[in-house]
Coordinates of C-alpha atoms and ligand atoms in Angstrom, one line a residue:
M28 CA -7.2 23.5 10.1
V29 CA -10.1 25.7 11.3
E30 CA -9.3 29.4 10.8
R31 CA -8.9 31.1 14.2
E32 CA -7.5 34.4 15.4
F33 CA -4.3 34.5 17.4
S34 CA -5.1 35.0 21.1
E35 CA -4.0 38.2 22.9
G36 CA -3.7 36.1 26.0
I37 CA -0.9 33.8 24.7
K38 CA 2.4 35.6 24.9
T39 CA 4.8 32.7 25.8
I40 CA 4.6 29.0 25.1
G41 CA 6.7 26.1 26.1
V42 CA 7.8 23.0 24.2
I43 CA 8.5 19.6 25.8
T44 CA 9.5 16.2 24.5
S45 CA 8.5 13.3 26.8
G46 CA 8.6 9.5 26.9
G47 CA 10.8 7.5 24.5
D48 CA 12.6 9.7 22.0
A49 CA 11.8 9.3 18.3
P50 CA 13.6 10.5 15.1
G51 CA 11.8 13.6 13.8
M52 CA 11.2 15.1 17.3
N53 CA 13.8 17.8 16.5
A54 CA 12.0 18.7 13.3
A55 CA 8.8 19.2 15.4
I56 CA 10.6 21.3 18.0
R57 CA 12.1 23.5 15.3
A58 CA 8.7 24.0 13.7
V59 CA 7.1 24.9 17.0
V60 CA 9.8 27.4 17.8
R61 CA 9.9 29.1 14.4
K62 CA 6.2 29.2 13.8
A63 CA 5.4 30.6 17.2
I64 CA 8.0 33.2 16.9
G65 CA 6.6 34.0 13.5
N66 CA 3.3 34.5 15.2
G67 CA 4.8 37.0 17.6
V68 CA 4.9 34.6 20.6
R69 CA 7.9 33.8 22.7
V70 CA 9.1 30.2 23.2
K71 CA 10.7 28.4 26.1
G72 CA 12.3 25.0 25.8
I73 CA 11.6 22.7 28.7
K74 CA 14.4 20.1 29.1
K75 CA 14.1 16.4 30.0
G76 CA 10.3 16.1 29.7
F77 CA 8.0 16.7 32.7
Q78 CA 10.9 15.9 35.0
G79 CA 12.7 19.0 33.7
L80 CA 9.6 21.1 34.1
L81 CA 9.5 20.1 37.8
S82 CA 13.1 20.9 38.2
E83 CA 12.7 24.1 36.2
E84 CA 15.1 23.3 33.5
I85 CA 13.6 26.0 31.2
A86 CA 15.4 28.2 28.7
D87 CA 14.3 30.8 26.1
M88 CA 14.5 29.6 22.5
E89 CA 15.2 31.7 19.5
K90 CA 15.0 30.8 15.9
K91 CA 18.7 30.3 15.8
D92 CA 18.6 27.8 18.7
V93 CA 16.9 25.3 16.4
A94 CA 19.3 25.7 13.5
D95 CA 21.0 22.6 12.2
I96 CA 18.8 20.1 14.2
I97 CA 16.3 18.9 11.6
Q98 CA 18.6 16.2 10.4
R99 CA 19.5 15.0 13.9
G100 CA 18.0 11.9 15.7
G101 CA 16.9 12.0 19.3
T102 CA 15.6 15.2 20.8
V103 CA 17.7 18.3 21.6
L104 CA 15.5 19.0 24.6
G105 CA 16.2 15.6 26.1
T106 CA 13.4 13.5 27.5
A107 CA 12.5 11.4 30.5
R108 CA 9.8 9.3 32.0
C109 CA 8.5 11.1 35.2
P110 CA 6.7 9.1 37.9
E111 CA 6.3 12.2 40.1
F112 CA 4.2 13.9 37.4
R113 CA 1.6 11.1 37.7
E114 CA 0.7 12.5 41.2
L115 CA -1.7 15.4 41.6
E116 CA 0.9 17.3 43.7
G117 CA 3.4 17.0 40.9
Q118 CA 0.9 18.3 38.3
Q119 CA -0.1 21.3 40.6
R120 CA 3.6 22.2 41.1
A121 CA 4.2 21.9 37.3
A122 CA 1.4 24.3 36.6
E123 CA 2.7 26.7 39.3
I124 CA 6.2 26.6 37.6
C125 CA 4.6 27.3 34.2
R126 CA 2.8 30.4 35.7
K127 CA 6.1 31.5 37.4
H128 CA 7.8 31.4 34.0
K129 CA 4.8 33.1 32.4
I130 CA 4.2 30.0 30.1
D131 CA 0.6 30.3 28.9
G132 CA 0.6 26.9 27.2
V133 CA 2.8 24.0 26.1
V134 CA 3.2 21.8 23.1
V135 CA 4.1 18.3 24.3
I136 CA 5.6 15.8 21.9
G137 CA 5.4 12.1 22.8
G138 CA 3.2 9.0 23.1
D139 CA -0.1 8.6 24.9
G140 CA 1.5 8.6 28.3
T141 CA 2.7 12.1 27.4
Y142 CA -0.8 13.1 26.3
R143 CA -2.1 12.0 29.7
G144 CA 0.5 14.3 31.3
A145 CA -0.6 17.1 29.0
M146 CA -4.3 16.6 29.9
D147 CA -3.4 16.7 33.6
L148 CA -1.7 20.1 33.0
T149 CA -4.8 21.5 31.3
K150 CA -6.8 20.5 34.4
Q151 CA -4.4 22.8 36.3
G152 CA -5.2 25.7 34.0
I153 CA -2.3 25.4 31.5
N154 CA -3.2 25.1 27.9
A155 CA -1.6 22.1 26.2
I156 CA -1.5 20.6 22.6
G157 CA -0.1 17.1 21.9
I158 CA 1.9 16.0 19.0
P159 CA 2.3 12.2 18.4
G160 CA 5.9 11.2 18.8
T161 CA 6.7 7.5 19.1
I162 CA 8.3 4.9 17.0
D163 CA 5.6 2.4 18.0
L164 CA 2.7 3.9 15.9
D165 CA 0.4 2.9 18.8
I166 CA -1.6 6.2 19.2
A167 CA -5.1 5.4 18.3
C168 CA -6.2 8.8 17.0
T169 CA -3.6 9.1 14.3
E170 CA -2.3 7.1 11.3
Y171 CA 1.1 8.6 11.6
T172 CA 3.4 9.1 14.6
I173 CA 6.8 10.9 14.4
G174 CA 9.6 8.4 14.2
F175 CA 7.8 5.3 13.0
D176 CA 9.0 5.7 9.4
T177 CA 12.6 6.1 10.3
A178 CA 12.5 3.3 12.8
V179 CA 11.0 0.8 10.3
N180 CA 13.5 1.7 7.7
T181 CA 16.4 1.4 10.2
A182 CA 15.1 -2.0 11.3
M183 CA 14.4 -3.1 7.7
E184 CA 18.0 -2.4 6.7
A185 CA 19.4 -4.2 9.7
I186 CA 17.2 -7.2 9.0
D187 CA 18.3 -7.4 5.4
K188 CA 21.9 -7.7 6.7
I189 CA 21.0 -10.4 9.1
R190 CA 19.2 -12.2 6.3
D191 CA 22.4 -12.3 4.2
T192 CA 24.3 -14.1 6.9
S193 CA 21.4 -16.3 7.8
S194 CA 21.2 -17.4 4.2
S195 CA 25.0 -18.1 3.9
H196 CA 24.9 -20.2 7.1
E197 CA 21.5 -21.8 6.3
R198 CA 20.2 -20.7 9.6
C199 CA 16.9 -19.7 11.1
S200 CA 17.0 -16.1 12.5
I201 CA 14.6 -14.7 15.0
I202 CA 14.8 -10.9 15.0
E203 CA 13.0 -9.0 17.8
V204 CA 11.9 -5.5 17.0
M205 CA 10.5 -2.8 19.3
G206 CA 6.9 -1.6 19.6
R207 CA 6.0 -2.1 23.3
N208 CA 2.6 -3.8 23.2
A209 CA 1.9 -3.0 19.5
G210 CA 3.0 -5.1 16.5
Y211 CA 3.2 -2.3 13.8
I212 CA 7.0 -2.3 13.5
A213 CA 7.1 -6.1 13.3
L214 CA 4.3 -6.3 10.7
W215 CA 5.8 -3.7 8.5
C216 CA 9.3 -5.2 8.7
G217 CA 8.0 -8.7 8.4
V218 CA 6.3 -7.8 5.0
A219 CA 9.2 -5.5 3.8
N220 CA 11.8 -8.1 4.7
G221 CA 9.9 -11.0 3.3
A222 CA 9.9 -12.9 6.7
E223 CA 8.5 -16.4 6.8
N224 CA 6.8 -15.7 10.2
I225 CA 5.6 -12.5 11.7
L226 CA 4.8 -12.7 15.4
I227 CA 2.7 -9.8 16.7
P228 CA 1.0 -9.6 20.1
E229 CA -2.3 -8.7 18.6
Y230 CA -2.6 -12.1 16.9
Y231 CA -0.1 -14.4 18.5
D232 CA -1.6 -17.6 19.9
Y233 CA 1.6 -18.9 21.6
N234 CA 1.5 -22.1 19.4
E235 CA 5.2 -22.5 18.6
Q236 CA 4.4 -25.8 16.9
T237 CA 2.9 -23.9 13.9
I238 CA 6.2 -22.1 13.4
I239 CA 8.2 -25.3 13.8
N240 CA 6.0 -27.1 11.3
S241 CA 6.5 -24.2 8.8
I242 CA 10.3 -24.4 9.2
I243 CA 10.3 -28.1 8.5
A244 CA 7.9 -27.7 5.6
N245 CA 10.0 -25.0 4.1
R246 CA 13.2 -27.0 4.4
K247 CA 11.5 -29.9 2.6
K248 CA 10.7 -27.4 -0.2
G249 CA 14.4 -26.5 -0.4
K250 CA 14.4 -23.2 1.5
T251 CA 17.8 -22.8 3.2
H252 CA 17.1 -20.1 5.7
H253 CA 14.1 -19.0 7.7
L254 CA 13.4 -15.5 9.0
I255 CA 11.0 -14.8 11.9
I256 CA 10.2 -11.2 13.0
N257 CA 9.1 -11.2 16.6
A258 CA 7.6 -8.2 18.2
E259 CA 8.9 -6.9 21.6
G260 CA 5.3 -7.4 22.9
I261 CA 5.9 -11.2 22.6
G262 CA 9.6 -11.2 23.4
H263 CA 11.5 -14.2 24.7
S264 CA 13.4 -14.5 21.4
T265 CA 16.4 -16.2 22.8
S266 CA 14.5 -19.1 24.5
M267 CA 12.3 -19.4 21.5
A268 CA 15.5 -19.8 19.3
R269 CA 16.7 -22.6 21.6
R270 CA 13.4 -24.5 21.4
I271 CA 13.1 -24.0 17.6
E272 CA 16.6 -25.3 17.1
A273 CA 16.0 -28.3 19.3
A274 CA 12.7 -29.1 17.5
T275 CA 13.8 -28.5 13.9
G276 CA 17.5 -29.3 13.9
M277 CA 18.1 -26.0 12.1
E278 CA 20.7 -23.7 13.7
T279 CA 18.7 -20.8 15.1
R280 CA 19.9 -17.4 16.3
A281 CA 18.1 -14.6 18.0
T282 CA 18.9 -10.9 17.5
I283 CA 17.3 -8.2 19.5
L284 CA 17.6 -5.0 17.5
G285 CA 16.9 -2.8 20.5
Y286 CA 17.6 0.9 20.8
M287 CA 19.2 1.3 17.4
Q288 CA 15.6 1.5 16.1
R289 CA 15.0 4.7 18.1
G290 CA 18.1 6.6 16.8
G291 CA 19.5 7.9 13.6
S292 CA 18.8 10.7 11.2
P293 CA 15.0 11.0 10.5
S294 CA 13.6 10.1 7.1
C295 CA 12.3 12.7 4.8
K296 CA 8.7 11.7 5.8
D297 CA 9.5 12.1 9.5
R298 CA 11.1 15.5 8.9
Y299 CA 8.2 16.7 6.8
Y300 CA 5.3 15.4 8.8
A301 CA 6.9 16.5 12.1
S302 CA 7.5 20.0 10.7
I303 CA 3.8 20.3 9.7
M304 CA 2.6 19.0 13.0
G305 CA 4.9 21.2 14.9
A306 CA 3.7 24.3 13.0
Y307 CA 0.1 23.3 13.4
A308 CA 0.4 22.8 17.1
A309 CA 2.1 26.2 17.6
D310 CA -0.6 27.9 15.5
I311 CA -3.5 26.5 17.5
L312 CA -1.8 27.0 20.8
C313 CA -1.2 30.7 19.8
Q314 CA -4.9 30.9 18.9
G315 CA -5.8 29.9 22.5
A316 CA -6.7 26.3 21.8
S317 CA -6.1 23.7 24.6
N318 CA -6.6 20.0 25.2
R319 CA -6.1 19.2 21.5
V320 CA -3.9 16.7 19.7
I321 CA -2.6 17.0 16.2
S322 CA -3.3 13.9 14.2
Y323 CA -2.9 12.6 10.6
R324 CA -6.1 11.0 9.4
H325 CA -7.4 10.1 5.9
G326 CA -4.6 12.1 4.3
E327 CA -5.0 15.2 6.3
F328 CA -3.5 16.9 9.4
V329 CA -6.3 17.6 11.8
D330 CA -6.7 18.5 15.5
L331 CA -8.9 16.5 17.9
D332 CA -10.1 16.8 21.4
M333 CA -7.4 15.2 23.6
T334 CA -9.9 13.4 25.9
E335 CA -11.7 11.9 23.0
A336 CA -8.4 11.0 21.3
L337 CA -7.2 9.1 24.3
A338 CA -10.4 7.1 24.5
M339 CA -10.0 5.8 20.9
Q340 CA -8.9 2.3 20.2
K341 CA -6.6 1.1 17.4
K342 CA -6.3 -2.3 15.9
I343 CA -4.0 -3.9 13.3
N344 CA -5.8 -4.1 10.0
D345 CA -7.1 -7.7 9.7
Y346 CA -6.7 -7.8 5.9
Q347 CA -3.1 -6.5 6.1
F348 CA -2.2 -9.2 8.6
E349 CA -3.8 -11.9 6.5
V350 CA -1.9 -10.7 3.5
S351 CA 1.4 -10.8 5.4
K352 CA 0.8 -14.5 6.1
V353 CA 0.3 -15.5 2.4
L354 CA 3.3 -13.6 1.0
T355 CA 5.9 -15.9 2.6
Ligands
F6P5 O1 7.9 3.7 23.0 C1 9.1 3.5 22.4 C2 9.9 2.4 22.9 O2 11.1 2.3 22.3 C3 9.2 1.0 22.9 O3 9.2 0.4 21.6 C4 9.9 0.3 24.0 O4 9.0 -0.7 24.5 C5 10.1 1.4 25.0 O5 10.1 2.6 24.3 C6 11.4 1.2 25.7 O6 11.5 2.2 26.7 P1 12.7 2.7 27.6 O7 13.5 3.7 26.8 O8 12.1 3.2 28.8 O9 13.5 1.4 27.8

């Protein structure tokens, strides 16, 4: 982090969680509150994302208000997706409300939709710093997002259990994991759970026959069960299961893991990284920075220009995907 002086102009900051919740968000909130107060700056918690800002659900936060939350899943501030905030009028009103509550800047924790909201606020004169919070790992400027580690561990444990019963019954199991349009959760679980097929939107060619052929070939080799990890971005697991069963003769079941992946107590990594990112965001906001995002890149926590960060592209690593295919 670049050394900067704390700004005389920053007396009160706000903290918001927005978009889908993710385990570790509470650790980030706790760090923002405690670090800012340590810097001599007051903190206000804004409830239910940008929606709560527009409805002025704003409360002072003291150090004690964030006690006993680091181990809890979800977000104590609540979160929401807010269509009204996409309109200029909503953004102007949100900035007015910040001024009314004497909020000089905000830390926003969420995915890239949240960053867009934060950037819109900066255009209305409110300082904003983003922290990556999403289980999907789909924010281009960072190699780490809060919640991914917990989510893949939760999914991996669930998949192990499904694998047990799939093996007993000599079935094929299709397990659909979250990730919106990104295949990171599917790829990581696919490798970690030893899946026979990993279907991710970044590489999927919709050729189901390849999967059917691999099931038939595996059965000939004596494999008694078959595990397919399917990313949400491909979806249609239930109809896929019906088609695969009809084509292979192997009993096939689909399980959609769903929201369990977003909940639960955060892993040590999510608590630790979220704490560092929260503290970092509070520090640079107290120093007067704005339109920055906290990222983890090449083993270090850094802050980047939000506009540049949002323009970045991210891609699943080709080599890692190739490896995932040969380990089955
Ligand atoms: O971004 C996190 C995520 O859980 C995605 O994996 C999923 O596509 C989406 O949120 C679901 O959103 P909602 O909570 O609005 O149903």
